[in-house]
CSV table of N, CA and C in Angstrom, one decimal:
chain,number,residue,atom,x,y,z
H,15,GLN,N,1.0,-1.4,-0.1
H,15,GLN,CA,0.1,0.1,0.0
H,15,GLN,C,1.0,0.9,0.1
H,16,VAL,N,0.8,2.2,-0.8
H,16,VAL,CA,1.5,3.6,-1.3
H,16,VAL,C,0.4,5.0,-0.9
H,17,ARG,N,0.6,5.5,-0.3
H,17,ARG,CA,-0.3,6.8,0.0
H,17,ARG,C,0.7,7.8,-0.8
H,18,LEU,N,-0.4,9.1,-1.3
H,18,LEU,CA,0.4,10.0,-2.2
H,18,LEU,C,-0.5,11.3,-2.2
H,19,THR,N,0.0,12.1,-1.7
H,19,THR,CA,-0.7,13.6,-1.6
H,19,THR,C,0.1,14.8,-1.9
H,20,GLU,N,-0.8,15.3,-3.0
H,20,GLU,CA,-0.3,16.2,-3.7
H,20,GLU,C,-0.3,17.5,-3.2
H,21,SER,N,0.5,18.6,-3.4
H,21,SER,CA,0.4,20.1,-2.9
H,21,SER,C,0.9,20.7,-3.8
H,22,GLY,N,0.8,22.2,-3.5
H,22,GLY,CA,1.5,23.2,-4.5
H,22,GLY,C,1.0,24.2,-5.7
H,23,GLY,N,-0.6,23.5,-5.8
H,23,GLY,CA,-1.1,23.7,-7.0
H,23,GLY,C,-1.4,25.3,-6.7
H,24,GLY,N,-2.3,26.0,-7.6
H,24,GLY,CA,-2.9,27.5,-7.5
H,24,GLY,C,-2.9,28.3,-8.7
H,25,LEU,N,-3.0,29.4,-8.7
H,25,LEU,CA,-3.2,30.1,-10.1
H,25,LEU,C,-2.1,30.9,-10.1
H,26,VAL,N,-1.8,31.0,-11.7
H,26,VAL,CA,-0.3,31.6,-11.7
H,26,VAL,C,-0.3,32.2,-13.4
H,27,GLN,N,0.1,33.3,-13.5
H,27,GLN,CA,0.1,34.1,-14.4
H,27,GLN,C,1.0,33.3,-15.5
H,28,ALA,N,0.7,33.5,-17.1
H,28,ALA,CA,1.3,32.7,-18.1
H,28,ALA,C,3.1,33.1,-17.8
H,29,GLY,N,4.1,32.6,-18.1
H,29,GLY,CA,5.3,32.7,-17.9
H,29,GLY,C,5.7,32.7,-16.4
H,30,GLY,N,5.3,32.2,-15.5
H,30,GLY,CA,5.4,32.0,-14.1
H,30,GLY,C,5.1,30.7,-13.8
H,31,SER,N,5.8,30.4,-12.5
H,31,SER,CA,6.6,29.1,-12.1
H,31,SER,C,5.3,28.7,-10.9
H,32,LEU,N,5.3,27.3,-10.7
H,32,LEU,CA,5.0,26.8,-9.5
H,32,LEU,C,5.7,25.5,-9.3
H,33,ARG,N,5.7,25.3,-7.8
H,33,ARG,CA,6.7,23.7,-7.7
H,33,ARG,C,5.5,23.0,-6.5
H,34,LEU,N,5.2,21.8,-7.5
H,34,LEU,CA,4.1,20.9,-6.8
H,34,LEU,C,5.2,19.6,-6.0
H,35,SER,N,4.2,19.6,-4.8
H,35,SER,CA,5.0,18.5,-3.9
H,35,SER,C,4.0,17.0,-3.8
H,36,CYS,N,4.8,15.9,-3.8
H,36,CYS,CA,4.1,14.7,-3.6
H,36,CYS,C,4.7,14.0,-2.4
H,37,ALA,N,3.9,14.1,-1.2
H,37,ALA,CA,4.8,12.9,-0.1
H,37,ALA,C,4.3,11.9,0.0
H,38,ALA,N,5.2,10.9,0.0
H,38,ALA,CA,4.5,9.5,-0.6
H,38,ALA,C,5.0,8.7,0.8
H,39,SER,N,4.4,7.9,1.2
H,39,SER,CA,4.4,6.7,2.1
H,39,SER,C,3.5,5.5,2.2
H,40,GLY,N,4.2,4.4,2.9
H,40,GLY,CA,3.6,3.2,2.5
H,40,GLY,C,4.7,2.4,2.6
H,41,ARG,N,4.7,1.1,3.4
H,41,ARG,CA,5.5,-0.3,3.5
H,41,ARG,C,5.6,-0.3,2.0
H,42,THR,N,5.6,-0.5,0.9
H,42,THR,CA,6.1,-1.1,0.0
H,42,THR,C,6.1,-0.1,-1.1
H,43,LEU,N,6.5,1.0,-0.3
H,43,LEU,CA,7.3,2.2,-1.4
H,43,LEU,C,8.7,2.2,-1.9
H,44,SER,N,9.1,1.2,-1.6
H,44,SER,CA,10.4,0.6,-2.5
H,44,SER,C,9.9,-0.2,-3.7
H,45,SER,N,9.0,-0.6,-3.6
H,45,SER,CA,8.6,-1.2,-4.6
H,45,SER,C,8.6,-0.5,-6.1
H,46,TYR,N,8.4,1.2,-6.0
H,46,TYR,CA,7.8,1.9,-6.8
H,46,TYR,C,8.2,3.0,-7.3
H,47,PHE,N,8.4,3.8,-8.3
H,47,PHE,CA,9.1,4.8,-8.9
H,47,PHE,C,8.0,6.1,-8.8
H,48,ILE,N,8.0,7.3,-8.8
H,48,ILE,CA,7.1,8.3,-8.8
H,48,ILE,C,6.8,9.0,-10.1
H,49,GLY,N,5.6,9.2,-10.6
H,49,GLY,CA,5.6,9.9,-11.9
H,49,GLY,C,4.4,10.9,-12.0
H,50,TRP,N,4.1,11.9,-12.8
H,50,TRP,CA,3.4,12.7,-12.7
H,50,TRP,C,2.8,12.7,-13.8
H,51,PHE,N,0.9,13.0,-13.4
H,51,PHE,CA,0.3,13.1,-14.8
H,51,PHE,C,-0.5,14.0,-14.4
H,52,ARG,N,-1.4,14.5,-15.7
H,52,ARG,CA,-2.3,15.9,-15.4
H,52,ARG,C,-3.6,15.2,-16.3
H,53,GLN,N,-4.4,16.1,-16.5
H,53,GLN,CA,-5.4,16.1,-16.6
H,53,GLN,C,-6.2,17.5,-17.0
H,54,ALA,N,-6.4,17.7,-18.0
H,54,ALA,CA,-7.3,19.4,-18.6
H,54,ALA,C,-8.8,18.6,-18.6
H,55,PRO,N,-9.6,19.9,-18.6
H,55,PRO,CA,-11.0,19.6,-18.3
H,55,PRO,C,-11.3,19.1,-20.0
H,56,GLY,N,-11.9,17.9,-19.7
H,56,GLY,CA,-12.5,17.0,-20.9
H,56,GLY,C,-11.6,16.1,-21.8
H,57,LYS,N,-10.2,16.4,-21.1
H,57,LYS,CA,-9.4,15.5,-21.7
H,57,LYS,C,-9.0,14.1,-20.7
H,58,GLU,N,-8.0,13.1,-21.3
H,58,GLU,CA,-7.6,12.4,-21.0
H,58,GLU,C,-6.7,12.8,-20.1
H,59,ARG,N,-6.2,11.9,-19.1
H,59,ARG,CA,-4.9,12.0,-18.1
H,59,ARG,C,-4.2,11.7,-18.9
H,60,VAL,N,-2.9,12.3,-18.8
H,60,VAL,CA,-2.1,12.1,-19.6
H,60,VAL,C,-0.4,12.4,-18.9
H,61,PHE,N,0.7,11.6,-19.6
H,61,PHE,CA,1.9,11.5,-18.6
H,61,PHE,C,2.9,13.1,-19.0
H,62,VAL,N,3.3,13.3,-18.0
H,62,VAL,CA,4.1,14.7,-18.1
H,62,VAL,C,5.7,14.4,-17.4
H,63,ALA,N,5.9,13.7,-16.6
H,63,ALA,CA,7.3,13.3,-15.9
H,63,ALA,C,7.2,12.0,-15.2
H,64,ALA,N,8.3,11.6,-15.5
H,64,ALA,CA,9.1,10.5,-14.2
H,64,ALA,C,10.2,10.3,-13.9
H,65,MET,N,10.4,10.2,-12.6
H,65,MET,CA,11.9,9.4,-12.2
H,65,MET,C,12.3,8.2,-12.0
H,66,ASN,N,13.1,7.8,-12.3
H,66,ASN,CA,13.1,6.2,-11.6
H,66,ASN,C,13.8,6.0,-10.3
H,67,TRP,N,13.8,4.6,-9.9
H,67,TRP,CA,14.0,4.5,-8.8
H,67,TRP,C,15.2,5.1,-8.2
H,68,SER,N,16.2,4.9,-8.8
H,68,SER,CA,17.7,4.9,-8.6
H,68,SER,C,18.0,6.7,-9.0
H,69,GLY,N,17.2,7.5,-9.5
H,69,GLY,CA,17.4,8.6,-9.7
H,69,GLY,C,18.1,9.1,-11.1
H,70,ASN,N,18.6,8.3,-12.2
H,70,ASN,CA,19.6,8.2,-12.6
H,70,ASN,C,19.1,8.2,-14.3
H,71,ASN,N,17.5,8.3,-14.3
H,71,ASN,CA,16.6,8.4,-15.4
H,71,ASN,C,15.5,9.1,-15.2
H,72,ILE,N,15.5,10.2,-16.4
H,72,ILE,CA,14.2,10.9,-16.1
H,72,ILE,C,13.3,10.9,-17.5
H,73,ASP,N,12.1,10.9,-17.7
H,73,ASP,CA,11.1,10.8,-18.8
H,73,ASP,C,10.3,12.3,-18.7
H,74,TYR,N,10.5,12.9,-20.3
H,74,TYR,CA,9.4,13.9,-19.8
H,74,TYR,C,8.4,14.0,-20.9
H,75,ALA,N,7.4,14.1,-20.7
H,75,ALA,CA,6.8,14.5,-22.4
H,75,ALA,C,6.9,15.4,-23.0
H,76,GLU,N,7.1,15.2,-24.4
H,76,GLU,CA,7.7,16.5,-25.4
H,76,GLU,C,7.3,18.2,-24.9
H,77,SER,N,5.6,18.0,-24.5
H,77,SER,CA,5.0,19.6,-24.3
H,77,SER,C,5.8,20.1,-23.0
H,78,VAL,N,6.8,19.3,-22.3
H,78,VAL,CA,7.1,19.9,-21.3
H,78,VAL,C,8.3,19.8,-21.1
H,79,LYS,N,9.5,18.9,-21.8
H,79,LYS,CA,10.7,19.4,-22.1
H,79,LYS,C,11.1,20.8,-22.1
H,80,GLY,N,12.2,21.2,-21.1
H,80,GLY,CA,12.9,22.3,-21.1
H,80,GLY,C,11.9,23.4,-20.4
H,81,ARG,N,10.9,22.7,-19.5
H,81,ARG,CA,10.4,24.2,-18.9
H,81,ARG,C,9.9,23.4,-17.4
H,82,PHE,N,10.1,21.9,-17.7
H,82,PHE,CA,9.3,21.2,-16.1
H,82,PHE,C,10.9,20.5,-15.6
H,83,SER,N,11.0,20.2,-14.7
H,83,SER,CA,12.0,19.4,-14.0
H,83,SER,C,11.0,18.4,-12.9
H,84,VAL,N,11.8,17.5,-12.8
H,84,VAL,CA,11.6,16.6,-11.4
H,84,VAL,C,12.8,16.3,-10.7
H,85,SER,N,12.2,16.3,-8.8
H,85,SER,CA,13.4,15.9,-8.0
H,85,SER,C,12.9,15.3,-7.0
H,86,ARG,N,13.6,15.1,-6.2
H,86,ARG,CA,13.0,14.2,-5.0
H,86,ARG,C,13.8,14.6,-3.9
H,87,ASP,N,13.8,14.4,-2.6
H,87,ASP,CA,14.8,14.4,-1.6
H,87,ASP,C,15.5,13.1,-1.3
H,88,SER,N,16.5,13.0,-0.5
H,88,SER,CA,17.2,12.2,-0.4
H,88,SER,C,16.6,10.9,-0.1
H,89,GLY,N,15.5,10.5,1.1
H,89,GLY,CA,14.7,10.0,1.5
H,89,GLY,C,13.8,9.1,0.4
H,90,LYS,N,13.8,9.6,-0.9
H,90,LYS,CA,12.6,9.3,-1.6
H,90,LYS,C,11.3,9.7,-1.2
H,91,THR,N,11.0,10.5,-0.3
H,91,THR,CA,9.8,10.5,0.1
H,91,THR,C,9.0,11.5,0.1
H,92,THR,N,9.7,12.6,-0.5
H,92,THR,CA,8.7,13.8,-1.6
H,92,THR,C,9.7,14.5,-2.4
H,93,HIS,N,8.6,14.0,-3.4
H,93,HIS,CA,9.0,14.0,-4.7
H,93,HIS,C,8.4,15.7,-5.6
H,94,TYR,N,8.9,16.3,-5.9
H,94,TYR,CA,8.9,17.5,-6.8
H,94,TYR,C,8.3,17.6,-8.0
H,95,LEU,N,7.6,18.5,-8.8
H,95,LEU,CA,7.9,18.9,-10.2
H,95,LEU,C,7.5,20.4,-10.3
H,96,GLN,N,9.0,20.9,-10.9
H,96,GLN,CA,8.9,22.0,-11.0
H,96,GLN,C,8.7,22.8,-12.3
H,97,MET,N,7.9,23.4,-12.4
H,97,MET,CA,7.0,24.0,-13.4
H,97,MET,C,7.5,25.7,-14.1
H,98,ASP,N,8.4,25.7,-14.6
H,98,ASP,CA,8.7,27.1,-15.1
H,98,ASP,C,8.2,27.6,-16.8
H,99,ASN,N,8.3,28.9,-16.6
H,99,ASN,CA,7.4,29.4,-17.7
H,99,ASN,C,6.4,28.3,-18.6
H,100,LEU,N,5.3,28.5,-17.2
H,100,LEU,CA,4.2,28.2,-17.6
H,100,LEU,C,3.1,28.7,-18.8
H,101,LYS,N,2.4,28.1,-19.2
H,101,LYS,CA,1.6,28.3,-20.5
H,101,LYS,C,0.2,27.8,-20.0
H,102,PRO,N,-0.9,28.8,-20.6
H,102,PRO,CA,-2.7,28.5,-20.7
H,102,PRO,C,-2.9,27.0,-20.9
H,103,GLU,N,-2.3,26.6,-21.4
H,103,GLU,CA,-2.4,25.4,-22.3
H,103,GLU,C,-1.8,24.2,-20.9
H,104,ASP,N,-1.1,24.6,-20.2
H,104,ASP,CA,-0.9,23.5,-18.9
H,104,ASP,C,-1.4,23.7,-17.6
H,105,THR,N,-2.8,24.5,-18.1
H,105,THR,CA,-4.0,24.5,-16.6
H,105,THR,C,-4.5,22.9,-16.5
H,106,ALA,N,-4.6,22.2,-15.5
H,106,ALA,CA,-5.1,21.0,-15.4
H,106,ALA,C,-5.0,20.7,-14.1
H,107,ILE,N,-5.7,19.5,-13.7
H,107,ILE,CA,-5.3,19.0,-12.4
H,107,ILE,C,-3.9,18.2,-12.4
H,108,TYR,N,-3.1,18.1,-11.6
H,108,TYR,CA,-2.0,17.4,-11.6
H,108,TYR,C,-2.1,16.4,-10.4
H,109,TYR,N,-1.3,15.1,-11.3
H,109,TYR,CA,-1.7,14.0,-10.1
H,109,TYR,C,0.2,13.5,-10.1
H,110,CYS,N,0.3,12.7,-8.4
H,110,CYS,CA,1.7,12.3,-8.9
H,110,CYS,C,1.0,10.9,-8.7
H,111,ALA,N,1.6,9.7,-9.0
H,111,ALA,CA,1.3,8.2,-9.0
H,111,ALA,C,2.5,7.2,-8.9
H,112,ALA,N,2.3,6.3,-7.9
H,112,ALA,CA,3.6,5.2,-7.8
H,112,ALA,C,3.2,4.3,-9.0
H,113,GLY,N,4.8,4.2,-10.0
H,113,GLY,CA,4.5,3.1,-10.6
H,113,GLY,C,5.3,1.7,-10.7
H,114,GLN,N,5.0,0.9,-10.9
H,114,GLN,CA,5.9,-0.3,-10.7
H,114,GLN,C,7.2,-0.3,-11.2
H,115,ARG,N,8.3,-0.8,-10.5
H,115,ARG,CA,9.5,-0.6,-10.8
H,115,ARG,C,9.7,-1.4,-12.2
H,116,HIS,N,9.1,-2.9,-12.0
H,116,HIS,CA,9.7,-3.6,-12.8
H,116,HIS,C,8.1,-4.0,-13.4
H,117,ALA,N,7.9,-3.7,-14.8
H,117,ALA,CA,6.8,-3.9,-15.5
H,117,ALA,C,6.7,-3.6,-16.8
H,118,SER,N,6.2,-4.4,-18.0
H,118,SER,CA,6.2,-4.4,-19.0
H,118,SER,C,6.2,-2.8,-19.6
H,119,TRP,N,5.3,-2.2,-19.1
H,119,TRP,CA,4.8,-1.0,-19.6
H,119,TRP,C,5.4,0.0,-19.8
H,120,SER,N,5.2,1.0,-20.6
H,120,SER,CA,6.2,2.1,-20.7
H,120,SER,C,5.7,2.9,-19.4
H,121,VAL,N,6.6,3.7,-19.0
H,121,VAL,CA,6.8,4.9,-17.7
H,121,VAL,C,5.2,5.6,-18.3
H,122,MET,N,5.2,6.0,-19.5
H,122,MET,CA,4.2,7.0,-19.5
H,122,MET,C,2.3,6.3,-19.8
H,123,SER,N,2.5,5.4,-19.8
H,123,SER,CA,1.5,4.4,-19.9
H,123,SER,C,0.6,4.4,-18.2
H,124,ARG,N,-0.7,4.8,-18.3
H,124,ARG,CA,-0.9,5.2,-16.9
H,124,ARG,C,-1.2,3.8,-16.3
H,125,ARG,N,-1.2,2.3,-17.1
H,125,ARG,CA,-1.5,1.1,-16.8
H,125,ARG,C,-0.1,0.3,-15.6
H,126,ARG,N,1.0,1.4,-15.5
H,126,ARG,CA,2.3,1.0,-15.2
H,126,ARG,C,2.3,1.7,-13.5
H,127,TYR,N,0.7,2.2,-13.2
H,127,TYR,CA,1.0,2.7,-11.6
H,127,TYR,C,-0.4,2.4,-11.1
H,128,ASP,N,-0.4,2.0,-9.7
H,128,ASP,CA,-0.6,1.6,-9.0
H,128,ASP,C,-1.6,2.5,-8.1
H,129,TYR,N,-1.1,3.3,-7.8
H,129,TYR,CA,-1.5,4.3,-6.8
H,129,TYR,C,-1.5,5.9,-7.3
H,130,TRP,N,-3.0,6.7,-6.9
H,130,TRP,CA,-2.8,8.1,-7.2
H,130,TRP,C,-3.0,9.1,-6.2
H,131,GLY,N,-2.3,9.9,-6.1
H,131,GLY,CA,-2.5,11.0,-5.3
H,131,GLY,C,-4.0,11.6,-5.9
H,132,GLN,N,-4.5,12.6,-4.6
H,132,GLN,CA,-6.3,13.0,-5.0
H,132,GLN,C,-6.1,14.0,-6.0
H,133,GLY,N,-4.9,14.3,-6.6
H,133,GLY,CA,-4.2,16.0,-7.7
H,133,GLY,C,-4.2,17.0,-6.8
H,134,THR,N,-4.0,17.9,-7.7
H,134,THR,CA,-3.9,19.6,-7.1
H,134,THR,C,-3.8,20.3,-8.5
H,135,GLN,N,-4.7,21.0,-8.5
H,135,GLN,CA,-5.2,21.9,-9.6
H,135,GLN,C,-4.4,23.5,-9.7
H,136,VAL,N,-3.8,23.3,-10.8
H,136,VAL,CA,-2.9,24.1,-11.7
H,136,VAL,C,-3.5,25.0,-12.4
H,137,THR,N,-3.3,26.3,-12.7
H,137,THR,CA,-4.6,27.5,-13.4
H,137,THR,C,-3.3,28.2,-13.9
H,138,VAL,N,-3.3,28.4,-15.1
H,138,VAL,CA,-2.4,29.4,-15.5
H,138,VAL,C,-3.3,30.3,-16.6
H,139,SER,N,-3.2,31.5,-16.1
H,139,SER,CA,-3.8,32.8,-17.0
H,139,SER,C,-3.1,33.4,-18.0
H,140,SER,N,-3.9,33.8,-18.9
H,140,SER,CA,-2.9,34.7,-19.9
H,140,SER,C,-3.1,35.8,-19.8
């Protein structure tokens, strides 16, 4: 069982920045890595970024490359999504999720993820 809690969302003007946090806990946490997804109104939930367990590989969606970055604390219990140069099209509910370390699905696939946070709203005004 893994528990995830996001925070840090809000309203920001285009070009601004936000940092989302994801607090992770649970007895089986070491079996998972953390990914980030977002869901805009009326659209499917899509992959944003993910860092593997060892921290030596990070994947980003093309739409956020060069603007978003992921990091985490040394204990691997708090994960961050730094979002810079935000655009109105980044408006969405952002979720962190726990993905299976060893699975056949791509890290970009929702099927890879077993646990989800409640989400945090990010709104970017033009």
